[in-house]
Short mmCIF file of C-alpha atoms and ligand atoms in Angstrom, two decimals:
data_model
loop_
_atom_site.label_atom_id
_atom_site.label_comp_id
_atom_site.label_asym_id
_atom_site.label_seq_id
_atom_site.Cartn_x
_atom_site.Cartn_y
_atom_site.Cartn_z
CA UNK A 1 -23.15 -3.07 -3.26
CA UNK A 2 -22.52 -5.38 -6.19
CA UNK A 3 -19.68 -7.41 -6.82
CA UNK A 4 -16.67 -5.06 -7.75
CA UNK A 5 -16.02 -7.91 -10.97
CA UNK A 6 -19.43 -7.00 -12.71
CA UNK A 7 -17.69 -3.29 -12.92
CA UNK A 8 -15.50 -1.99 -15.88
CA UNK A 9 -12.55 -0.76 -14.76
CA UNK A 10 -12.22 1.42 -18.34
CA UNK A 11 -15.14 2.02 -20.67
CA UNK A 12 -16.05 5.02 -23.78
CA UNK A 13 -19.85 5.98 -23.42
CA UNK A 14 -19.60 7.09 -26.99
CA UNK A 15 -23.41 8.56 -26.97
CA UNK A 16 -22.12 11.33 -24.30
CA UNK A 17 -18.26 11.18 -25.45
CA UNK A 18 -17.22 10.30 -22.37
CA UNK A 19 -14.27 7.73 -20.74
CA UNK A 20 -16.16 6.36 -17.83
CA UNK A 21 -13.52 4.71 -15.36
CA UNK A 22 -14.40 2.97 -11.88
CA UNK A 23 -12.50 5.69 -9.86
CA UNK A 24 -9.65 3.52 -8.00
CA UNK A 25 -8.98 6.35 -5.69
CA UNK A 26 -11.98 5.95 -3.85
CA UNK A 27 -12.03 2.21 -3.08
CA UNK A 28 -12.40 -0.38 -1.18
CA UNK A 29 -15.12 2.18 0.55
CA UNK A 30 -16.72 4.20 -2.15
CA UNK A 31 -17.78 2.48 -5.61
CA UNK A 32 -17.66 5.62 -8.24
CA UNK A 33 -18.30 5.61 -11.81
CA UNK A 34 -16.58 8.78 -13.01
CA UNK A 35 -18.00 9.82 -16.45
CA UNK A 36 -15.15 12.17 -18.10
CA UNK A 37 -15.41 13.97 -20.79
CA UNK A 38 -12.37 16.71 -20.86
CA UNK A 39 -8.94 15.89 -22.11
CA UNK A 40 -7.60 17.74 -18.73
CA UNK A 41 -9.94 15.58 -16.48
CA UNK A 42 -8.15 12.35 -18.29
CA UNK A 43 -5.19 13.36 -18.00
CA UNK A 44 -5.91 14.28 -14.14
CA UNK A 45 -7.36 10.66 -13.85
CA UNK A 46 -4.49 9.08 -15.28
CA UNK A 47 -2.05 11.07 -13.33
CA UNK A 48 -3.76 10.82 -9.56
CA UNK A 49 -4.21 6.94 -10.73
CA UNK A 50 -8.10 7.37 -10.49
CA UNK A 51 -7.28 4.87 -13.51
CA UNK A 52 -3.90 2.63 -13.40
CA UNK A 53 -2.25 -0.46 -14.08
CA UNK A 54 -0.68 -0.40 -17.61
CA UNK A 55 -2.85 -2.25 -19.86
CA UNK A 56 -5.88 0.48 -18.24
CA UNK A 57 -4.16 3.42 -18.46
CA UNK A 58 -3.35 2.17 -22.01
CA UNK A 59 -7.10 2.07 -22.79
CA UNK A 60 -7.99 5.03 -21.45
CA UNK A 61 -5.67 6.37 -23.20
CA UNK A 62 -7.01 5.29 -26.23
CA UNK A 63 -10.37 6.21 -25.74
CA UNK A 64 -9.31 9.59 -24.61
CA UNK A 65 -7.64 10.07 -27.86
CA UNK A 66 -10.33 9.72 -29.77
CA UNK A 67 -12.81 11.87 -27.96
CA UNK A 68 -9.86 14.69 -28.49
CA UNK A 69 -10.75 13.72 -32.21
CA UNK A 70 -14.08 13.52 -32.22
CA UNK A 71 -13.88 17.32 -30.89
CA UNK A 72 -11.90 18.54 -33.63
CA UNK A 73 -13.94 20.49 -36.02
CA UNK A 74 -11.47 20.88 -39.45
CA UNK A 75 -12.04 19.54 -42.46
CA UNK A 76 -8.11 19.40 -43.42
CA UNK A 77 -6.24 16.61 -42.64
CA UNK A 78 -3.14 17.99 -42.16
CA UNK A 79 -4.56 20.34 -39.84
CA UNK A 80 -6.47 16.94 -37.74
CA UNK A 81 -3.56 15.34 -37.64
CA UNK A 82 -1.52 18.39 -36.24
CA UNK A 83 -4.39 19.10 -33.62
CA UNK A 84 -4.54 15.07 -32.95
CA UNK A 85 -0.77 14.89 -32.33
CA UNK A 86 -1.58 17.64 -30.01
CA UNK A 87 -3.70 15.73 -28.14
CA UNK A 88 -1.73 12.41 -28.30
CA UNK A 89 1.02 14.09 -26.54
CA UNK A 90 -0.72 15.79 -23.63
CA UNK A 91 -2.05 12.52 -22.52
CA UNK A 92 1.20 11.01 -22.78
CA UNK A 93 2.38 12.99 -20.60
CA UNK A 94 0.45 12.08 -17.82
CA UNK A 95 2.48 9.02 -16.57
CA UNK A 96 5.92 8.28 -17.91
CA UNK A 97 6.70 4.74 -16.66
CA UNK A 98 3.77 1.91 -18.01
CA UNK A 99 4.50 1.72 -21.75
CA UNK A 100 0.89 0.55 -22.69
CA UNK A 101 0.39 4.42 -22.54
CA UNK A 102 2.25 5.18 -25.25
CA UNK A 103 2.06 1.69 -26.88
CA UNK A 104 -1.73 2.77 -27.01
CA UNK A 105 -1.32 6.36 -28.11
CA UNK A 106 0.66 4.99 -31.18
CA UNK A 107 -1.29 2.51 -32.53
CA UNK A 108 -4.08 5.18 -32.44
CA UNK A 109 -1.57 7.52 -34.69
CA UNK A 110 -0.88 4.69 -36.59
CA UNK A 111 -4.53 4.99 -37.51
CA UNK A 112 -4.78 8.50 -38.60
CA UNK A 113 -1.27 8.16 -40.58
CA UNK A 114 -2.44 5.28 -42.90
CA UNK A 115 -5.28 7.36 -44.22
CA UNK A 116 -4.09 10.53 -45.42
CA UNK A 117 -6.92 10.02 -48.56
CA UNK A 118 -9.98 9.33 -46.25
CA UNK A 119 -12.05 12.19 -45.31
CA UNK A 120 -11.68 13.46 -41.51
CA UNK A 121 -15.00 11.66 -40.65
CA UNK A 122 -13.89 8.37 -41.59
CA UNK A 123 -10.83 8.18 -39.73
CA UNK A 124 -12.81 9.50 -37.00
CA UNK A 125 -14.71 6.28 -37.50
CA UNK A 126 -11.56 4.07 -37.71
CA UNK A 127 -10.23 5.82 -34.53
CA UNK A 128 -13.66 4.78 -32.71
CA UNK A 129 -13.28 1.08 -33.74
CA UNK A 130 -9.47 1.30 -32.92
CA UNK A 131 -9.88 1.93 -29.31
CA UNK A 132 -12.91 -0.38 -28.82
CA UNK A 133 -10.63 -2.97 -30.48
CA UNK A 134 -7.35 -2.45 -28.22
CA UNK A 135 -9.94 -2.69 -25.01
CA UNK A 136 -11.39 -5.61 -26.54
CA UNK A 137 -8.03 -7.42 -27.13
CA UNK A 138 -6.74 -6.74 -23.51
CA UNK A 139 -9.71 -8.70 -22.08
CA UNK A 140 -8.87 -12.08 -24.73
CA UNK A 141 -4.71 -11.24 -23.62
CA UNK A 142 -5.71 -11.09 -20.03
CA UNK A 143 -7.80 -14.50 -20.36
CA UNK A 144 -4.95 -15.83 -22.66
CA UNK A 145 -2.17 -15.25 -19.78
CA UNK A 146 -4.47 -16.79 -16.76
CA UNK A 147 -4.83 -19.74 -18.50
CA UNK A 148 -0.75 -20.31 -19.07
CA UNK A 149 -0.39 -18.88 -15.48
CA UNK A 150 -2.88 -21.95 -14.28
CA UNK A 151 -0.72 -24.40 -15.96
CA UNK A 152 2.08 -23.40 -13.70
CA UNK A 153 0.65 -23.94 -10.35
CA UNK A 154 -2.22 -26.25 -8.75
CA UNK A 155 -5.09 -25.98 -6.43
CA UNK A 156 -4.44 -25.14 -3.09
CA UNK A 157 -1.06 -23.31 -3.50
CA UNK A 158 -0.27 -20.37 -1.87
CA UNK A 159 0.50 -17.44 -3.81
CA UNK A 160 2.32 -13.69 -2.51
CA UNK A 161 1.26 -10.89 -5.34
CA UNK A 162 2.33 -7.37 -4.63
CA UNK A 163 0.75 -4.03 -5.81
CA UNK A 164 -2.60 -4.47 -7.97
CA UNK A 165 -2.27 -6.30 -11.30
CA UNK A 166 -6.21 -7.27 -11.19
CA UNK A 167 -9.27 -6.69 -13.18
CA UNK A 168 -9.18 -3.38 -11.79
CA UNK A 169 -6.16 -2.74 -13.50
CA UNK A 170 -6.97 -4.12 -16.99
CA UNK A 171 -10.46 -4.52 -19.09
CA UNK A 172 -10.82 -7.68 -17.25
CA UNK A 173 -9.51 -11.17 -15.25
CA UNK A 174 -5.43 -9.16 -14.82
CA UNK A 175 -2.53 -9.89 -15.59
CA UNK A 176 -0.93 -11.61 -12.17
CA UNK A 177 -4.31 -11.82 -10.96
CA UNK A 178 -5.68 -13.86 -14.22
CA UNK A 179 -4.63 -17.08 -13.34
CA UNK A 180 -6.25 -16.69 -9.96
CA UNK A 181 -9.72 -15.34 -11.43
CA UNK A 182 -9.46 -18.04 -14.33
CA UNK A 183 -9.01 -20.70 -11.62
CA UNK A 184 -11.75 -19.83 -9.37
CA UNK A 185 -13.84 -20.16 -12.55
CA UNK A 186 -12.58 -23.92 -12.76
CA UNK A 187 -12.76 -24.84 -9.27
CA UNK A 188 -9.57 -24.36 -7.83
CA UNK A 189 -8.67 -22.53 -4.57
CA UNK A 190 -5.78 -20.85 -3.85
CA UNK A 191 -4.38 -18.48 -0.81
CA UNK A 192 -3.18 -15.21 -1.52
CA UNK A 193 -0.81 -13.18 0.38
CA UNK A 194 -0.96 -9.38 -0.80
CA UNK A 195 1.56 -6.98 -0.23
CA UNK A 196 -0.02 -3.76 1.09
CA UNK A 197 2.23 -2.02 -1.09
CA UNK A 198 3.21 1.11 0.28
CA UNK A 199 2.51 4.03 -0.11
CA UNK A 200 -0.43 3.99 -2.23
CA UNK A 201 -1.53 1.14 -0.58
CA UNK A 202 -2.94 -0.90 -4.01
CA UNK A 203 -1.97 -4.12 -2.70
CA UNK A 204 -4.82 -3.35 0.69
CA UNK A 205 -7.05 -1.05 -0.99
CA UNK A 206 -7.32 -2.59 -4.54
CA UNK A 207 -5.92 -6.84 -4.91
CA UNK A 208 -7.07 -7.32 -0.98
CA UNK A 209 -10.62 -5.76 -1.69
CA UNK A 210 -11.10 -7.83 -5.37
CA UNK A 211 -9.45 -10.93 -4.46
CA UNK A 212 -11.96 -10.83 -1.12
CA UNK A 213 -14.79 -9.97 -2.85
CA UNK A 214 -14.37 -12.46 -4.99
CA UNK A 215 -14.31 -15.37 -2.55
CA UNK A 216 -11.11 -16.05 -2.61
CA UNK A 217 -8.56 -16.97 0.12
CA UNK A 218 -6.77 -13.70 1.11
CA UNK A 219 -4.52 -12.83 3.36
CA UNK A 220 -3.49 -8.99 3.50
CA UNK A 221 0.13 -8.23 4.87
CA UNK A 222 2.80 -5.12 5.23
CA UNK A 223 5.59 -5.40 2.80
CA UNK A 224 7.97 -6.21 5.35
CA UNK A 225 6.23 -9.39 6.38
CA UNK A 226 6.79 -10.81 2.44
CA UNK A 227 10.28 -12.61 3.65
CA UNK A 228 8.33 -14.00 7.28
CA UNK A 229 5.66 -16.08 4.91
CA UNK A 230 8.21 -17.02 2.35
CA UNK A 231 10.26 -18.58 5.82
CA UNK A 232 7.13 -20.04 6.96
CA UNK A 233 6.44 -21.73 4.04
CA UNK A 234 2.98 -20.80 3.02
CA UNK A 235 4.22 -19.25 -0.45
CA UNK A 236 4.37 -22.09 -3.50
CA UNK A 237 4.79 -18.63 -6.11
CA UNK A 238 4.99 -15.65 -6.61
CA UNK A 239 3.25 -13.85 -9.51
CA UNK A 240 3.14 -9.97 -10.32
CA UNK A 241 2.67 -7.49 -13.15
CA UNK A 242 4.57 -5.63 -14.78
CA UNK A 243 4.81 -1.85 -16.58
CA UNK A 244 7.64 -2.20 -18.81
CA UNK A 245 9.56 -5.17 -20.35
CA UNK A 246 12.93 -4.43 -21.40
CA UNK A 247 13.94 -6.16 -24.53
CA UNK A 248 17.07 -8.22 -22.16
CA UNK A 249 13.56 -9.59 -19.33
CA UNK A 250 14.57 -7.19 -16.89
CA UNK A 251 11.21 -5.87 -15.31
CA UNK A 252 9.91 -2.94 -14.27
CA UNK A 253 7.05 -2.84 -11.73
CA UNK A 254 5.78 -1.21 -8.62
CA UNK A 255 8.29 -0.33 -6.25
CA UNK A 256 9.08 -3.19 -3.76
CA UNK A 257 8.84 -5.51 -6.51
CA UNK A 258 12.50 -6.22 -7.03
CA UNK A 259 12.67 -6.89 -3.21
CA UNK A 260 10.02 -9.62 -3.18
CA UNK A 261 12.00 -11.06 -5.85
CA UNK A 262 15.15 -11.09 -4.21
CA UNK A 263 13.39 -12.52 -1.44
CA UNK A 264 11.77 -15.30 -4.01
CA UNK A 265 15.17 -16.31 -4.79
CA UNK A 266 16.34 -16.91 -1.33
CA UNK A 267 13.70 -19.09 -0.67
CA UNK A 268 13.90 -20.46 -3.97
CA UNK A 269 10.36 -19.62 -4.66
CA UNK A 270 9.34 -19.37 -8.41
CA UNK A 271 9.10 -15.44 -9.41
CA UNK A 272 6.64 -15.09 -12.55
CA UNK A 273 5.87 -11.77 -14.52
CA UNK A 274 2.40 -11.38 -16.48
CA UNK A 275 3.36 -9.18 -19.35
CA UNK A 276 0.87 -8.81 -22.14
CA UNK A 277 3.43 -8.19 -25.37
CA UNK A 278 1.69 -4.25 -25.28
CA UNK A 279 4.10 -3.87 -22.03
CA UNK A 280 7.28 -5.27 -23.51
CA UNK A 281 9.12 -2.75 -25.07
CA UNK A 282 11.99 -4.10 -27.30
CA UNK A 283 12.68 -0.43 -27.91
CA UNK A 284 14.36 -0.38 -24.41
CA UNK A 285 17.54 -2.52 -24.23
CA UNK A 286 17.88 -3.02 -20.68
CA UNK A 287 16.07 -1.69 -17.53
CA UNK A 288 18.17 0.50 -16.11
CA UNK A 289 16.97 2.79 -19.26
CA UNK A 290 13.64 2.71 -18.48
CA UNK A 291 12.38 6.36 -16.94
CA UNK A 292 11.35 5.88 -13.46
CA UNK A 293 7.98 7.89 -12.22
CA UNK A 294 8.67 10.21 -9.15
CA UNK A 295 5.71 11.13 -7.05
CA UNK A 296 5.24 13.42 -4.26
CA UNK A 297 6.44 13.23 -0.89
CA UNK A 298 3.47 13.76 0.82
CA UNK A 299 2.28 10.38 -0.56
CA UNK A 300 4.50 8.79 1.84
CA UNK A 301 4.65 11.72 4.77
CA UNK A 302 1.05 12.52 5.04
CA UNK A 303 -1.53 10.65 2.72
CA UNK A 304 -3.68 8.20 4.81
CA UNK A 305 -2.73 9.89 7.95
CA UNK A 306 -4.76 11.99 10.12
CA UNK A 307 -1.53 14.41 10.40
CA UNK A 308 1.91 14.04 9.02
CA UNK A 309 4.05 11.11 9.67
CA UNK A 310 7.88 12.64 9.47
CA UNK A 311 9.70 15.50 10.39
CA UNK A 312 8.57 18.50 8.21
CA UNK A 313 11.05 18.93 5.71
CA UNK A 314 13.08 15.85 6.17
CA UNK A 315 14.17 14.30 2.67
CA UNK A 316 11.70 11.87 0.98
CA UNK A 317 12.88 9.39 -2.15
CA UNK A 318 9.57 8.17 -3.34
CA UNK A 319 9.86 6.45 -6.78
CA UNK A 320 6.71 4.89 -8.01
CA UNK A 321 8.60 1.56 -9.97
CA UNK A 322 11.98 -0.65 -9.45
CA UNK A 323 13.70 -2.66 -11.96
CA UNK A 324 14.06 -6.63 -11.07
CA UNK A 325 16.97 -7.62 -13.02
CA UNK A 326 16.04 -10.62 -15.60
CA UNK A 327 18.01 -13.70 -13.11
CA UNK A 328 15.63 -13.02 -10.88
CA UNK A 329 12.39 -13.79 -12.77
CA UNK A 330 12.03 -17.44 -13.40
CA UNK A 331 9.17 -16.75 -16.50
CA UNK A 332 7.26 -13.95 -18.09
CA UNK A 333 4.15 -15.40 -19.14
CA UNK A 334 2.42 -13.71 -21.98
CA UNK A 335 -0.83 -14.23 -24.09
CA UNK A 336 1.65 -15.90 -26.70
CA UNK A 337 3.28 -18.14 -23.90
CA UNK A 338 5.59 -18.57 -21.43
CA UNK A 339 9.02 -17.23 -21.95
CA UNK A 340 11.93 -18.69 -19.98
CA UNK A 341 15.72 -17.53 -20.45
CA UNK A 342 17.78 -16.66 -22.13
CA UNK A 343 14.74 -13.93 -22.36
CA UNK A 344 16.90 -11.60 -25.07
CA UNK A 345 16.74 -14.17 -27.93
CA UNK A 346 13.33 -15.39 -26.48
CA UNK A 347 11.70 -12.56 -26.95
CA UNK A 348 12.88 -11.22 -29.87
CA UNK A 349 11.73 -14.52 -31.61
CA UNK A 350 8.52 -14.11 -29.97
CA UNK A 351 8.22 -10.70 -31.82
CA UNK A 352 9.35 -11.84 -34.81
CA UNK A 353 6.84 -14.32 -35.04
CA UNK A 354 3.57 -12.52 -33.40
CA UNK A 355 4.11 -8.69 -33.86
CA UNK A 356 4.76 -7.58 -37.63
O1 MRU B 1 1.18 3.02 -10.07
P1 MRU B 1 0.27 1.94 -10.56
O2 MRU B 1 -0.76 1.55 -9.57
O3 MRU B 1 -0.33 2.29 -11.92
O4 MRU B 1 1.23 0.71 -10.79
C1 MRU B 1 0.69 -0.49 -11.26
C2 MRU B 1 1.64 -1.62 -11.29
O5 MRU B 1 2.79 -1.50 -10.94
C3 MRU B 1 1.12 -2.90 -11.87
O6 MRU B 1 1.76 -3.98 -11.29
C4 MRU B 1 1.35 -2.93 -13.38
O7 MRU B 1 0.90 -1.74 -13.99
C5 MRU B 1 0.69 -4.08 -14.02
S1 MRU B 1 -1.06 -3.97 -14.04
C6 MRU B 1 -1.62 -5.33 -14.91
#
């Protein structure tokens, strides 16, 4: 088997019109390269998080979009556009939380709306180079954010991470993960704690398996055992992704998240966010507003279980995100730096001065 890092975690094979996507469903124990070519089969990839992690499902995304418009046959641009929005909208309904999804699916609208003039086939073309371009960036944000992340801890430390913010869930190096890739690259040697991160278990099955692979330090634990290592003193940092910014700093990532950082604070640990700017949505005023993804109860009663776990028919709460209120997050480090409170007028001025 070779290295899970020489993979793509998101790719367009535009010779067969296809999203090919390392299928995260099936590791650590099966490496599968799923080669999809129907918008119901990406929006069934996105959805069963064969593909996740924001800045991923925003790529997919993108690529899926435009092999919906490289199907469409009319000449008429009104009537490509109509039938693109179409399209735009079914895959953005496949997740509602990460806003990379949508953040994606826009800027490929954005695209089609500028050239009302061109003919069909060009802005087919522009879509093409669009999504290449937005997978493109992701790696160069990715890289960007390890190396800020770097300059916030040194070799040795010992670092908890919870759910998968890897390579496996970007186009390469992570987001919370980045600064631990980018330092192996340079020498340095950290030990990471990862949450399991119940109950889809990305923390063992995905940051355990490409941390480990990778050679580094790694130390796999249940969720409830993030507040024992903090005590022990083993954890210099904690660093984790993110799916939505909210224009205030408060954070919404994979459930459990908001506890670690609670816990961070106790111990008076320093909690930092990786946010690429494509996840901070200054749309949103405050996290509480952001719409929460609930999944099925069996992911909790019965998946990974040989038979079922609870009580049939007992109530289940599964929510797939939290929100971690902005005092608890000491930095959100993004490719255009690290951003410290007060993160409202932070941020905006970041926006004002990167995003036009
Ligand atoms: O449900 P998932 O696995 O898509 O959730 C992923 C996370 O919560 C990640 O931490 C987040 O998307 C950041 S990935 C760089």
């Amino acid at each position: 088997m070779e290295n899970i890092m020489s993979y793509k975690t998101v790719d367009l094979d535009d010779a067969n019109s296809a999203l090919l996507i390392l299928n995260q469903s099936k590791l650590p124990n099966e490496i599968e390269v799923l080669s999809l070519t129907e918008q119901e089969e990406i929006h069934k990839a996105i959805y069963l998080l064969q593909v996740r992690g924001a800045p991923a499902i925003g790529v997919a995304a993108a690529i899926g979009v435009y092999l919906a418009a490289k199907r469409i046959e009319d000449d008429s641009y009104s009537v490509f556009y109509e039938k693109f929005k179409a399209a735009k909208n079914y895959l953005a309904s496949a997740r509602p939380t990460a806003v990379n999804l949508f953040w994606a699916l826009d800027r490929m609208e954005t695209v089609v709306k500028n050239y009302p003039n061109l003919p069909v086939s060009k802005i087919r073309d522009l879509l093409h180079k669009e999504a290449i371009k937005i997978r493109e960036e992701d790696i160069w944000v990715c890289r960007t954010i390890g190396e800020y992340g770097l300059s916030l801890i040194k070799d040795g430390d010992g670092i908890l991470t919870h759910c998968n913010a890897g390579q496996l869930a970007t186009a390469k190096y992570g987001t919370a993960l980045a600064p631990i890739h980018v330092g192996r690259e340079k020498g340095y040697n950290f030990k990471l704690f990862v949450d399991e991160t119940r109950p889809l278990l990305q923390g063992a099955r995905l940051t355990a398996f490409e941390l480990y692979e990778n050679g580094v330090d790694t130390t796999l634990i249940c969720d409830n055992m993030a507040s024992q290592v903090m005590k022990n003193g083993w954890i210099d940092a904690v660093f984790v992704g993110c799916d939505r910014v909210a224009a205030n700093g408060d954070v919404c990532n994979k459930i459990g998240t908001s506890g670690v950082a609670i816990m961070a604070k106790h111990y008076n640990i320093p909690f930092y966010v990786c946010a690429p700017t494509s996840t901070i949505d200054m749309n949103t005023e405050i996290g509480t507003k952001i719409h929460i993804e609930e999944r099925p109860p069996e992911e909790i009663s019965e998946m990974w279980y040989k038979e079922p776990m609870s009580p049939k028919g007992v109530k289940i709460y599964n929510p797939a995100f939290d929100i971690t209120e902005n005092n608890l997050i000491t930095a959100i480090i993004t490719e255009y730096g690290i951003v410290q409170p007060p993160y409202e007028e932070i941020l905006k001025n970041l926006f004002k001065n990167h995003k036009t």
